[in-house]
């Protein structure tokens, strides 16, 4: 792909690059918004910005180092993975909930609202929505795409602008920058840094996973990624690999179900609002709500849906020590009930467990050592005093993103941390932001024009992984960025 692309037909203009800025008097320069990262979050912000009315000229520059409008989740892959959420809940627009379903029905006429459709199709939908928004935007609103990695962002010395540095040495000046860089890589497993020959997969979304028939594999983590990797790996091994999956609690995600809403949708939220001051009371009331739904002929997922709509408010009201207790005692249970698997995926996993091809353990991995052709994994089962060992042919790290900014290996984030422009929260859950998504710096002040959107919004909202939450943030951020010039930096 070209280094510079534009959907409006004109390449990235030279004026955008500081070192070649023209000296002539020209019409007022368009306000520039640079979005770093074109996964779901960055693409959704761009789409909504392009769709909004703008009185003044606007240039939206989308910078992406991999494929546009895909991100990790919706990339083209050898294996066709399914979405974990039904089609009717995957629209990128909250005002048009069936937008994705209608798009999908063009190629899959029989697709229904409850179907779990291919992730790759979802990527096509995002690409197509971005293109349509760019084509429909008026001439003074332009989208430009730059296929490069951003390695640093700095404050300009004499103006309030930001300088965005690309890996090829170029610098772009921007009035506003939105970081939409997605999930960081998982933290490395102890001892695996030395294993460099494909027996250790540090991040399964960055390397194709292929297990061989007859081999024994250790998967660290038992969440949604584990499910994807185990099924893809067993496909490659024609069902003849033996897989051990280990996590602290050994819990695997629950299955999706066709939600039977038996209560008025306001019933649950109303009930739970009163419980939000205490974690213990909250957990008790969610359980009671789930049991009540089951008794009335519905199911427990109704309670999860009720809490989900309140999560940001509940999270913000919990005191720091209650949040800490949540992370220690409740989080694993919340995660497996909230982030569920499509029935088909869950059943395939269950079949593997029954046949002994997948063994799920609760415990902690203590060390991984290379011993000739194999890897020796030392681990301790939950509640056990002594540790045990497993000899495996391969280890796959499915522990999920390393959210602690202090340990990030991303060049751009590291540069922001070093400058004091980005900080983690006290629980190391992600990036500290204010209510508009502006980064909070080391002195506790919100940046004038540097924003973040994506899964690392967890310190403020807790649940910010799925499309349903991220699209709301994208819409809000686009509206904020579309405020008339003058109110941008200080709004
Ligand atoms: C495998 C998987 C499946 C999922 N399935 C579902 C689902 O079915 N339903 C649902 O609701 N949610 C799902 N999610 C969750 C959710 O959709 C994603 O977390 C969401 O897509 C996050 O989008 P993002 O844009 O913030 O991050 P990402 O998708 O990670 O995108 C970030 C982008 O930024 C780019 N980038 C990063 N740094 C730089 C840089 N310095 N310079 C230039 N580019 C950069 C990356 O290349 C990437 O394309 C899934 C998540 C995963 C990982």
Short mmCIF file of C-alpha atoms and ligand atoms in Angstrom, two decimals:
data_model
loop_
_atom_site.label_atom_id
_atom_site.label_comp_id
_atom_site.label_asym_id
_atom_site.label_seq_id
_atom_site.Cartn_x
_atom_site.Cartn_y
_atom_site.Cartn_z
CA UNK A 1 0.00 0.00 0.00
CA UNK A 2 1.24 3.57 -0.64
CA UNK A 3 2.71 5.47 2.25
CA UNK A 4 0.16 8.20 1.68
CA UNK A 5 -3.38 7.58 0.63
CA UNK A 6 -6.43 9.69 0.54
CA UNK A 7 -10.03 8.78 0.01
CA UNK A 8 -10.78 12.13 -1.55
CA UNK A 9 -8.31 11.84 -4.39
CA UNK A 10 -5.71 14.42 -3.28
CA UNK A 11 -2.59 12.99 -1.60
CA UNK A 12 -1.39 14.23 1.76
CA UNK A 13 -0.51 17.81 0.99
CA UNK A 14 3.03 19.07 1.57
CA UNK A 15 1.62 21.75 3.86
CA UNK A 16 0.82 19.02 6.33
CA UNK A 17 4.51 18.33 6.80
CA UNK A 18 6.18 21.00 8.86
CA UNK A 19 9.55 20.95 7.15
CA UNK A 20 7.97 21.74 3.81
CA UNK A 21 5.38 24.31 4.96
CA UNK A 22 4.78 26.87 2.17
CA UNK A 23 5.57 30.53 2.98
CA UNK A 24 2.86 31.97 0.73
CA UNK A 25 -0.38 33.50 2.07
CA UNK A 26 -3.12 30.96 1.60
CA UNK A 27 -6.71 30.45 2.72
CA UNK A 28 -7.08 29.53 6.40
CA UNK A 29 -5.47 26.15 6.95
CA UNK A 30 -7.99 23.49 7.73
CA UNK A 31 -8.09 22.37 11.29
CA UNK A 32 -6.27 19.04 11.46
CA UNK A 33 -7.21 16.07 13.59
CA UNK A 34 -4.76 13.19 13.51
CA UNK A 35 -6.08 9.81 14.58
CA UNK A 36 -3.33 7.33 15.41
CA UNK A 37 -4.58 3.79 14.81
CA UNK A 38 -7.38 2.66 12.50
CA UNK A 39 -8.83 -0.30 14.35
CA UNK A 40 -12.46 -0.13 15.43
CA UNK A 41 -11.96 2.90 17.70
CA UNK A 42 -9.97 5.13 15.35
CA UNK A 43 -12.11 4.20 12.36
CA UNK A 44 -15.33 4.88 14.29
CA UNK A 45 -14.10 8.32 15.40
CA UNK A 46 -13.17 9.14 11.78
CA UNK A 47 -16.55 7.94 10.46
CA UNK A 48 -18.51 9.98 13.00
CA UNK A 49 -16.35 13.08 12.48
CA UNK A 50 -16.90 12.88 8.73
CA UNK A 51 -20.64 12.48 9.16
CA UNK A 52 -21.05 15.54 11.44
CA UNK A 53 -21.66 19.04 10.05
CA UNK A 54 -18.60 21.34 10.14
CA UNK A 55 -18.70 25.09 9.50
CA UNK A 56 -14.92 25.40 9.01
CA UNK A 57 -12.55 23.30 6.88
CA UNK A 58 -11.45 20.09 8.54
CA UNK A 59 -8.77 17.55 7.69
CA UNK A 60 -8.97 14.16 9.35
CA UNK A 61 -5.71 12.24 9.04
CA UNK A 62 -5.88 8.56 9.89
CA UNK A 63 -2.45 7.02 10.53
CA UNK A 64 -2.19 3.23 10.66
CA UNK A 65 0.82 0.92 10.63
CA UNK A 66 -1.08 -2.23 9.57
CA UNK A 67 -4.42 -2.60 7.74
CA UNK A 68 -6.97 0.20 7.80
CA UNK A 69 -10.37 -0.31 9.46
CA UNK A 70 -9.47 -3.73 10.86
CA UNK A 71 -7.37 -3.63 14.00
CA UNK A 72 -6.47 -6.84 15.74
CA UNK A 73 -10.03 -8.08 16.08
CA UNK A 74 -11.28 -7.85 12.50
CA UNK A 75 -8.10 -8.53 10.53
CA UNK A 76 -8.04 -10.90 7.56
CA UNK A 77 -6.72 -14.23 8.81
CA UNK A 78 -6.19 -17.73 7.48
CA UNK A 79 -8.92 -19.06 9.74
CA UNK A 80 -12.36 -17.53 9.68
CA UNK A 81 -13.26 -16.55 13.25
CA UNK A 82 -16.76 -15.61 14.33
CA UNK A 83 -17.82 -12.47 16.19
CA UNK A 84 -18.58 -13.09 19.86
CA UNK A 85 -21.61 -10.81 19.70
CA UNK A 86 -24.80 -11.15 17.57
CA UNK A 87 -25.04 -9.01 14.43
CA UNK A 88 -27.76 -6.75 15.85
CA UNK A 89 -25.39 -5.52 18.56
CA UNK A 90 -22.40 -4.77 16.32
CA UNK A 91 -23.38 -1.59 14.50
CA UNK A 92 -20.74 1.13 14.62
CA UNK A 93 -23.56 3.64 15.04
CA UNK A 94 -25.81 3.73 18.11
CA UNK A 95 -28.50 5.62 16.17
CA UNK A 96 -28.69 2.91 13.49
CA UNK A 97 -28.37 -0.39 15.41
CA UNK A 98 -29.02 -2.59 12.36
CA UNK A 99 -26.46 -0.93 10.08
CA UNK A 100 -24.03 -3.87 10.27
CA UNK A 101 -26.78 -6.45 9.81
CA UNK A 102 -28.03 -4.71 6.66
CA UNK A 103 -24.48 -4.58 5.33
CA UNK A 104 -23.98 -8.29 6.06
CA UNK A 105 -27.26 -9.21 4.35
CA UNK A 106 -25.88 -7.92 1.05
CA UNK A 107 -23.57 -10.94 0.96
CA UNK A 108 -25.43 -13.22 3.38
CA UNK A 109 -29.13 -12.61 2.59
CA UNK A 110 -30.30 -15.04 5.28
CA UNK A 111 -28.27 -13.52 8.12
CA UNK A 112 -30.42 -12.63 11.12
CA UNK A 113 -30.03 -10.24 14.03
CA UNK A 114 -29.06 -13.11 16.34
CA UNK A 115 -26.35 -14.60 14.10
CA UNK A 116 -22.65 -14.58 14.97
CA UNK A 117 -21.11 -13.50 11.70
CA UNK A 118 -17.48 -13.68 10.52
CA UNK A 119 -15.10 -11.13 12.03
CA UNK A 120 -13.57 -10.50 8.63
CA UNK A 121 -16.96 -9.41 7.29
CA UNK A 122 -17.12 -6.93 10.14
CA UNK A 123 -13.77 -5.50 9.02
CA UNK A 124 -15.19 -5.11 5.50
CA UNK A 125 -18.18 -3.28 6.97
CA UNK A 126 -15.90 -0.83 8.82
CA UNK A 127 -13.86 -0.24 5.67
CA UNK A 128 -16.97 0.31 3.61
CA UNK A 129 -18.51 2.68 6.20
CA UNK A 130 -15.29 4.74 6.29
CA UNK A 131 -15.22 4.99 2.52
CA UNK A 132 -18.91 5.95 2.37
CA UNK A 133 -18.48 8.62 5.06
CA UNK A 134 -15.46 10.08 3.23
CA UNK A 135 -17.26 10.14 -0.12
CA UNK A 136 -20.38 11.73 1.39
CA UNK A 137 -18.52 14.43 3.32
CA UNK A 138 -18.57 17.97 1.87
CA UNK A 139 -15.46 19.28 0.02
CA UNK A 140 -14.17 21.24 3.02
CA UNK A 141 -14.06 18.05 5.13
CA UNK A 142 -11.37 15.63 3.99
CA UNK A 143 -10.10 12.26 5.07
CA UNK A 144 -6.48 11.36 4.43
CA UNK A 145 -4.82 8.07 5.21
CA UNK A 146 -1.16 7.59 6.08
CA UNK A 147 0.22 4.08 6.19
CA UNK A 148 3.00 4.47 8.76
CA UNK A 149 3.79 3.94 12.42
CA UNK A 150 3.71 6.94 14.73
CA UNK A 151 6.72 6.76 17.03
CA UNK A 152 6.40 9.95 19.08
CA UNK A 153 4.15 12.92 19.79
CA UNK A 154 5.46 16.13 21.30
CA UNK A 155 4.05 19.53 22.18
CA UNK A 156 5.10 22.24 19.72
CA UNK A 157 7.28 24.88 21.36
CA UNK A 158 5.57 28.12 20.38
CA UNK A 159 2.04 27.07 19.58
CA UNK A 160 -0.55 24.82 21.20
CA UNK A 161 -0.23 22.35 18.35
CA UNK A 162 1.13 18.81 18.58
CA UNK A 163 3.97 17.40 16.51
CA UNK A 164 3.45 13.84 15.37
CA UNK A 165 6.57 11.91 14.32
CA UNK A 166 6.38 9.04 11.85
CA UNK A 167 8.82 6.14 11.67
CA UNK A 168 10.22 7.43 8.36
CA UNK A 169 11.38 10.66 10.01
CA UNK A 170 8.56 12.90 8.86
CA UNK A 171 6.73 15.23 11.23
CA UNK A 172 3.08 16.24 10.99
CA UNK A 173 1.68 19.25 12.83
CA UNK A 174 -1.82 18.83 14.20
CA UNK A 175 -4.31 20.83 16.25
CA UNK A 176 -5.67 17.70 17.88
CA UNK A 177 -4.47 14.13 18.17
CA UNK A 178 -6.55 11.10 19.05
CA UNK A 179 -4.66 8.01 20.20
CA UNK A 180 -6.57 4.91 19.13
CA UNK A 181 -3.70 2.49 19.40
CA UNK A 182 -5.69 -0.40 20.86
CA UNK A 183 -4.63 -3.14 23.20
CA UNK A 184 -1.00 -3.49 24.20
CA UNK A 185 0.72 -6.87 23.83
CA UNK A 186 0.48 -9.39 26.69
CA UNK A 187 3.15 -9.29 29.39
CA UNK A 188 5.82 -11.91 28.62
CA UNK A 189 5.65 -15.19 30.55
CA UNK A 190 8.51 -15.68 32.95
CA UNK A 191 11.36 -17.57 31.29
CA UNK A 192 9.95 -17.36 27.78
CA UNK A 193 11.94 -14.31 26.65
CA UNK A 194 14.80 -16.65 25.78
CA UNK A 195 12.70 -19.01 23.63
CA UNK A 196 12.95 -17.60 20.13
CA UNK A 197 12.18 -20.46 17.77
CA UNK A 198 8.39 -20.47 17.49
CA UNK A 199 7.87 -22.79 20.46
CA UNK A 200 6.76 -19.72 22.42
CA UNK A 201 4.01 -17.58 20.90
CA UNK A 202 4.19 -14.24 22.74
CA UNK A 203 1.04 -12.80 21.16
CA UNK A 204 -1.19 -15.17 19.16
CA UNK A 205 -2.78 -12.27 17.23
CA UNK A 206 0.60 -11.30 15.78
CA UNK A 207 1.68 -14.76 14.62
CA UNK A 208 -0.40 -17.48 12.92
CA UNK A 209 -1.05 -20.38 15.28
CA UNK A 210 -0.49 -23.89 13.93
CA UNK A 211 -0.38 -26.85 16.31
CA UNK A 212 0.82 -30.23 15.03
CA UNK A 213 -0.91 -33.56 15.50
CA UNK A 214 0.46 -35.34 18.54
CA UNK A 215 2.00 -32.33 20.22
CA UNK A 216 1.29 -31.08 23.73
CA UNK A 217 0.62 -27.37 24.11
CA UNK A 218 0.33 -25.08 27.12
CA UNK A 219 -2.01 -22.13 26.72
CA UNK A 220 -1.60 -19.48 29.41
CA UNK A 221 -5.04 -17.89 29.99
CA UNK A 222 -8.55 -19.32 29.71
CA UNK A 223 -10.55 -16.41 28.24
CA UNK A 224 -11.95 -15.61 24.79
CA UNK A 225 -8.52 -15.62 23.11
CA UNK A 226 -7.79 -19.07 24.54
CA UNK A 227 -11.03 -20.33 22.95
CA UNK A 228 -10.08 -18.94 19.53
CA UNK A 229 -6.53 -20.26 19.68
CA UNK A 230 -7.43 -23.71 20.97
CA UNK A 231 -10.02 -24.25 18.23
CA UNK A 232 -7.77 -22.90 15.47
CA UNK A 233 -4.81 -24.91 16.80
CA UNK A 234 -6.84 -28.14 17.00
CA UNK A 235 -8.12 -27.57 13.46
CA UNK A 236 -4.52 -27.41 12.25
CA UNK A 237 -3.64 -30.52 14.29
CA UNK A 238 -6.76 -32.31 12.99
CA UNK A 239 -8.00 -32.54 16.61
CA UNK A 240 -4.94 -34.51 17.70
CA UNK A 241 -3.08 -32.04 19.93
CA UNK A 242 -3.34 -32.17 23.73
CA UNK A 243 -3.82 -28.74 25.21
CA UNK A 244 -3.43 -27.62 28.81
CA UNK A 245 -4.99 -24.23 29.56
CA UNK A 246 -4.06 -22.56 32.84
CA UNK A 247 -5.39 -19.46 34.55
CA UNK A 248 -5.63 -18.34 38.16
CA UNK A 249 -9.24 -19.52 38.57
CA UNK A 250 -9.47 -21.93 35.65
CA UNK A 251 -12.76 -20.37 34.56
CA UNK A 252 -13.78 -20.33 30.91
CA UNK A 253 -16.30 -17.91 29.40
CA UNK A 254 -19.99 -18.75 29.61
CA UNK A 255 -22.03 -19.24 26.45
CA UNK A 256 -24.20 -16.66 24.80
CA UNK A 257 -27.92 -17.36 24.89
CA UNK A 258 -31.00 -15.91 23.36
CA UNK A 259 -31.80 -13.33 26.03
CA UNK A 260 -35.30 -13.64 27.48
CA UNK A 261 -36.11 -10.24 28.96
CA UNK A 262 -38.66 -10.99 31.70
CA UNK A 263 -38.43 -7.69 33.55
CA UNK A 264 -38.99 -4.12 32.52
CA UNK A 265 -35.51 -3.01 31.30
CA UNK A 266 -35.49 -0.31 34.02
CA UNK A 267 -36.05 -2.84 36.83
CA UNK A 268 -32.46 -4.10 37.12
CA UNK A 269 -30.70 -0.73 36.82
CA UNK A 270 -33.13 0.78 39.33
CA UNK A 271 -32.42 -2.01 41.80
CA UNK A 272 -28.66 -1.90 41.35
CA UNK A 273 -28.21 1.85 41.59
CA UNK A 274 -28.91 1.71 45.32
CA UNK A 275 -26.26 -0.98 45.79
CA UNK A 276 -23.41 0.88 44.21
CA UNK A 277 -21.73 2.11 47.38
CA UNK A 278 -20.59 -1.33 48.46
CA UNK A 279 -19.06 -4.09 46.36
CA UNK A 280 -20.42 -6.77 48.67
CA UNK A 281 -23.97 -5.41 48.29
CA UNK A 282 -23.56 -5.03 44.56
CA UNK A 283 -22.47 -8.65 44.11
CA UNK A 284 -25.32 -9.86 46.34
CA UNK A 285 -27.92 -7.82 44.41
CA UNK A 286 -26.65 -8.92 40.98
CA UNK A 287 -26.89 -12.54 42.12
CA UNK A 288 -30.41 -11.95 43.45
CA UNK A 289 -31.42 -10.30 40.17
CA UNK A 290 -30.03 -13.23 38.16
CA UNK A 291 -31.90 -15.75 40.32
CA UNK A 292 -35.10 -13.74 40.10
CA UNK A 293 -34.85 -13.61 36.30
CA UNK A 294 -34.38 -17.40 36.14
CA UNK A 295 -37.34 -17.93 38.50
CA UNK A 296 -39.53 -15.77 36.25
CA UNK A 297 -38.66 -17.83 33.16
CA UNK A 298 -35.83 -15.65 31.85
CA UNK A 299 -32.11 -16.19 32.40
CA UNK A 300 -29.15 -14.82 34.35
CA UNK A 301 -27.78 -12.88 31.36
CA UNK A 302 -30.51 -10.30 31.96
CA UNK A 303 -28.77 -9.32 35.20
CA UNK A 304 -25.44 -8.92 33.37
CA UNK A 305 -27.10 -6.70 30.75
CA UNK A 306 -28.61 -4.59 33.52
CA UNK A 307 -25.25 -4.11 35.25
CA UNK A 308 -23.45 -3.47 31.99
CA UNK A 309 -25.54 -0.38 31.27
CA UNK A 310 -24.51 1.00 34.67
CA UNK A 311 -20.89 -0.07 34.81
CA UNK A 312 -19.28 3.37 34.27
CA UNK A 313 -21.42 4.98 36.98
CA UNK A 314 -20.97 2.07 39.39
CA UNK A 315 -17.22 1.97 38.80
CA UNK A 316 -16.83 5.69 39.37
CA UNK A 317 -18.77 5.52 42.61
CA UNK A 318 -16.78 2.64 44.10
CA UNK A 319 -14.01 3.76 46.44
CA UNK A 320 -10.44 2.81 45.48
CA UNK A 321 -10.27 0.00 48.04
CA UNK A 322 -13.57 -1.44 46.73
CA UNK A 323 -12.24 -1.38 43.16
CA UNK A 324 -9.15 -3.20 44.39
CA UNK A 325 -11.37 -5.83 46.05
CA UNK A 326 -13.31 -6.19 42.81
CA UNK A 327 -10.09 -6.84 40.89
CA UNK A 328 -8.91 -9.40 43.41
CA UNK A 329 -12.10 -11.31 44.16
CA UNK A 330 -14.82 -10.63 41.59
CA UNK A 331 -13.19 -9.75 38.30
CA UNK A 332 -12.57 -13.33 37.06
CA UNK A 333 -16.22 -14.20 37.63
CA UNK A 334 -17.44 -10.96 36.06
CA UNK A 335 -15.25 -11.51 33.00
CA UNK A 336 -16.51 -15.01 32.20
CA UNK A 337 -20.15 -14.00 32.58
CA UNK A 338 -19.84 -10.69 30.76
CA UNK A 339 -17.53 -11.76 27.86
CA UNK A 340 -19.30 -14.81 26.49
CA UNK A 341 -18.76 -17.27 23.65
CA UNK A 342 -21.15 -18.00 20.79
CA UNK A 343 -22.96 -21.30 21.38
CA UNK A 344 -21.09 -23.01 18.52
CA UNK A 345 -17.67 -22.03 19.87
CA UNK A 346 -18.60 -22.97 23.43
CA UNK A 347 -19.87 -26.41 22.35
CA UNK A 348 -16.74 -27.12 20.30
CA UNK A 349 -14.62 -26.27 23.34
CA UNK A 350 -16.81 -28.43 25.55
CA UNK A 351 -16.38 -31.38 23.15
CA UNK A 352 -12.60 -31.00 23.38
CA UNK A 353 -12.79 -31.01 27.18
CA UNK A 354 -14.93 -34.13 27.20
CA UNK A 355 -12.57 -35.93 24.84
CA UNK A 356 -9.56 -35.03 27.02
CA UNK A 357 -7.95 -32.96 24.26
CA UNK A 358 -8.36 -29.79 26.34
CA UNK A 359 -7.53 -29.79 30.05
CA UNK A 360 -8.35 -26.63 31.96
CA UNK A 361 -6.44 -25.99 35.20
CA UNK A 362 -6.73 -23.40 37.95
CA UNK A 363 -3.25 -22.41 39.00
CA UNK A 364 -0.26 -20.22 38.41
CA UNK A 365 2.58 -20.66 35.94
CA UNK A 366 5.84 -20.19 37.84
CA UNK A 367 8.48 -20.71 35.17
CA UNK A 368 9.10 -21.94 31.64
CA UNK A 369 12.46 -23.46 30.75
CA UNK A 370 13.80 -24.83 27.50
CA UNK A 371 14.94 -28.46 27.77
CA UNK A 372 16.21 -29.66 24.43
CA UNK A 373 13.27 -29.88 22.03
CA UNK A 374 10.64 -29.33 24.69
CA UNK A 375 9.66 -26.72 27.24
CA UNK A 376 9.37 -27.53 30.93
CA UNK A 377 6.57 -25.57 32.61
CA UNK A 378 6.58 -25.31 36.38
CA UNK A 379 3.18 -24.45 37.77
CA UNK A 380 1.23 -24.64 41.00
CA UNK A 381 -2.42 -25.71 41.14
CA UNK A 382 -4.71 -23.30 42.99
CA UNK A 383 -4.73 -24.10 46.69
CA UNK A 384 -1.87 -26.63 46.40
CA UNK A 385 1.32 -26.26 48.41
CA UNK A 386 3.69 -27.98 46.01
CA UNK A 387 4.38 -27.17 42.40
CA UNK A 388 4.26 -29.57 39.46
CA UNK A 389 5.76 -29.69 35.99
CA UNK A 390 4.47 -30.22 32.48
CA UNK A 391 6.60 -31.03 29.45
CA UNK A 392 5.15 -29.34 26.38
CA UNK A 393 6.10 -28.70 22.76
CA UNK A 394 4.72 -25.19 22.60
CA UNK A 395 3.53 -22.37 24.88
CA UNK A 396 0.99 -19.78 23.75
CA UNK A 397 0.49 -16.61 25.75
CA UNK A 398 -3.25 -15.84 25.89
CA UNK A 399 -3.11 -13.89 29.16
CA UNK A 400 -4.48 -10.74 27.54
CA UNK A 401 -3.10 -7.23 27.21
CA UNK A 402 -0.55 -5.78 29.60
CA UNK A 403 -2.42 -2.62 30.61
CA UNK A 404 0.21 -1.23 32.97
CA UNK A 405 1.68 1.73 31.09
CA UNK A 406 4.90 1.57 33.09
CA UNK A 407 5.75 -1.72 31.38
CA UNK A 408 4.61 -0.87 27.87
CA UNK A 409 6.85 -1.96 25.01
CA UNK A 410 5.03 0.31 22.52
CA UNK A 411 7.44 2.98 21.30
CA UNK A 412 4.81 5.71 21.08
CA UNK A 413 3.35 5.08 24.52
CA UNK A 414 6.82 4.88 26.03
CA UNK A 415 7.66 8.27 24.57
CA UNK A 416 4.49 9.78 26.03
CA UNK A 417 5.21 8.25 29.43
CA UNK A 418 8.80 9.53 29.41
CA UNK A 419 7.57 13.07 28.64
CA UNK A 420 5.00 12.81 31.43
CA UNK A 421 2.16 13.28 28.93
CA UNK A 422 0.57 9.87 29.68
CA UNK A 423 0.20 8.21 33.05
CA UNK A 424 -1.44 5.09 34.39
CA UNK A 425 -4.01 5.18 37.16
CA UNK A 426 -3.17 3.91 40.64
CA UNK A 427 -4.49 0.42 39.80
CA UNK A 428 -2.50 0.25 36.54
CA UNK A 429 -5.61 -0.47 34.48
CA UNK A 430 -4.78 1.71 31.49
CA UNK A 431 -4.39 5.38 30.56
CA UNK A 432 -5.62 8.14 32.88
CA UNK A 433 -8.08 10.42 31.03
CA UNK A 434 -10.65 13.09 31.87
CA UNK A 435 -14.34 12.97 30.97
CA UNK A 436 -13.63 14.06 27.36
CA UNK A 437 -10.98 11.37 26.86
CA UNK A 438 -8.09 13.87 27.18
CA UNK A 439 -4.90 12.42 28.58
CA UNK A 440 -4.08 13.43 32.12
CA UNK A 441 -0.39 14.22 32.65
CA UNK A 442 1.93 13.62 35.60
CA UNK A 443 0.80 16.86 37.27
CA UNK A 444 -2.83 15.72 37.08
CA UNK A 445 -3.75 18.25 34.36
CA UNK A 446 -5.77 17.23 31.31
CA UNK A 447 -4.06 17.85 27.97
CA UNK A 448 -5.62 20.56 25.81
CA UNK A 449 -5.66 18.54 22.61
CA UNK A 450 -4.40 14.97 23.11
CA UNK A 451 -7.09 12.32 23.44
CA UNK A 452 -7.29 8.56 23.90
CA UNK A 453 -10.05 6.15 22.89
CA UNK A 454 -10.01 2.37 23.22
CA UNK A 455 -9.74 -0.48 25.70
CA UNK A 456 -7.27 1.43 27.89
CA UNK A 457 -10.07 3.76 29.05
CA UNK A 458 -10.65 1.22 31.83
CA UNK A 459 -9.44 3.40 34.73
CA UNK A 460 -12.44 5.68 34.19
CA UNK A 461 -15.13 3.31 32.86
CA UNK A 462 -13.95 -0.27 33.53
CA UNK A 463 -15.87 -1.89 30.60
CA UNK A 464 -14.43 -0.41 27.40
CA UNK A 465 -13.58 -3.43 25.27
CA UNK A 466 -16.60 -4.18 23.13
CA UNK A 467 -18.05 -2.36 20.16
CA UNK A 468 -21.16 -1.36 22.10
CA UNK A 469 -19.13 0.66 24.62
CA UNK A 470 -16.45 1.91 22.22
CA UNK A 471 -18.94 3.24 19.66
CA UNK A 472 -20.52 5.44 22.36
CA UNK A 473 -17.09 6.83 23.24
CA UNK A 474 -16.32 7.35 19.54
CA UNK A 475 -19.57 9.25 18.99
CA UNK A 476 -19.01 11.44 22.03
CA UNK A 477 -15.42 12.18 21.10
CA UNK A 478 -16.34 13.04 17.50
CA UNK A 479 -19.00 15.49 18.74
CA UNK A 480 -16.46 17.05 21.09
CA UNK A 481 -13.90 17.42 18.31
CA UNK A 482 -16.54 18.92 16.02
CA UNK A 483 -17.17 21.83 18.36
CA UNK A 484 -16.58 25.18 16.61
CA UNK A 485 -12.96 26.34 16.36
CA UNK A 486 -11.97 28.17 19.50
CA UNK A 487 -13.75 25.84 21.84
CA UNK A 488 -11.59 22.87 20.76
CA UNK A 489 -8.58 23.27 22.93
CA UNK A 490 -10.37 24.51 26.01
CA UNK A 491 -13.69 22.70 25.85
C1 LIG B 1 -9.75 -11.14 18.73
C2 LIG B 1 -10.79 -10.18 19.18
C3 LIG B 1 -12.12 -10.38 18.87
C4 LIG B 1 -13.09 -9.48 19.30
N1 LIG B 1 -14.40 -9.70 18.99
C5 LIG B 1 -15.33 -8.82 19.39
C6 LIG B 1 -16.71 -9.02 19.07
O1 LIG B 1 -17.08 -10.01 18.48
N2 LIG B 1 -17.60 -8.08 19.48
C7 LIG B 1 -17.21 -6.97 20.19
O2 LIG B 1 -18.06 -6.13 20.54
N3 LIG B 1 -15.92 -6.76 20.51
C8 LIG B 1 -14.98 -7.66 20.11
N4 LIG B 1 -13.67 -7.44 20.42
C9 LIG B 1 -13.32 -6.25 21.20
C10 LIG B 1 -13.23 -4.95 20.41
O3 LIG B 1 -13.91 -4.88 19.22
C11 LIG B 1 -11.80 -4.57 20.19
O4 LIG B 1 -11.13 -4.54 21.38
C12 LIG B 1 -11.75 -3.23 19.47
O5 LIG B 1 -11.77 -3.58 18.14
C13 LIG B 1 -10.63 -2.34 19.89
O6 LIG B 1 -10.41 -1.45 18.85
P1 LIG B 1 -9.22 -0.43 18.88
O7 LIG B 1 -9.31 0.32 17.63
O8 LIG B 1 -9.28 0.35 20.14
O9 LIG B 1 -7.91 -1.32 18.95
P2 LIG B 1 -7.26 -2.25 17.84
O10 LIG B 1 -8.28 -3.04 17.16
O11 LIG B 1 -6.15 -2.97 18.51
O12 LIG B 1 -6.67 -1.21 16.79
C14 LIG B 1 -5.57 -0.38 17.07
C15 LIG B 1 -4.90 -0.05 15.75
O13 LIG B 1 -3.89 0.91 16.00
C16 LIG B 1 -2.76 0.59 15.20
N5 LIG B 1 -1.59 1.19 15.87
C17 LIG B 1 -1.17 0.96 17.12
N6 LIG B 1 -0.13 1.74 17.42
C18 LIG B 1 0.14 2.47 16.32
C19 LIG B 1 1.12 3.45 16.01
N7 LIG B 1 2.03 3.83 16.90
N8 LIG B 1 1.10 4.01 14.77
C20 LIG B 1 0.16 3.64 13.85
N9 LIG B 1 -0.79 2.70 14.10
C21 LIG B 1 -0.81 2.13 15.32
C22 LIG B 1 -2.74 -0.92 15.17
O14 LIG B 1 -2.04 -1.40 14.05
C23 LIG B 1 -4.22 -1.24 15.11
O15 LIG B 1 -4.70 -1.38 13.80
C24 LIG B 1 -12.70 -8.34 20.03
C25 LIG B 1 -11.34 -8.13 20.34
C26 LIG B 1 -10.39 -9.03 19.92
C27 LIG B 1 -8.96 -8.78 20.26
#
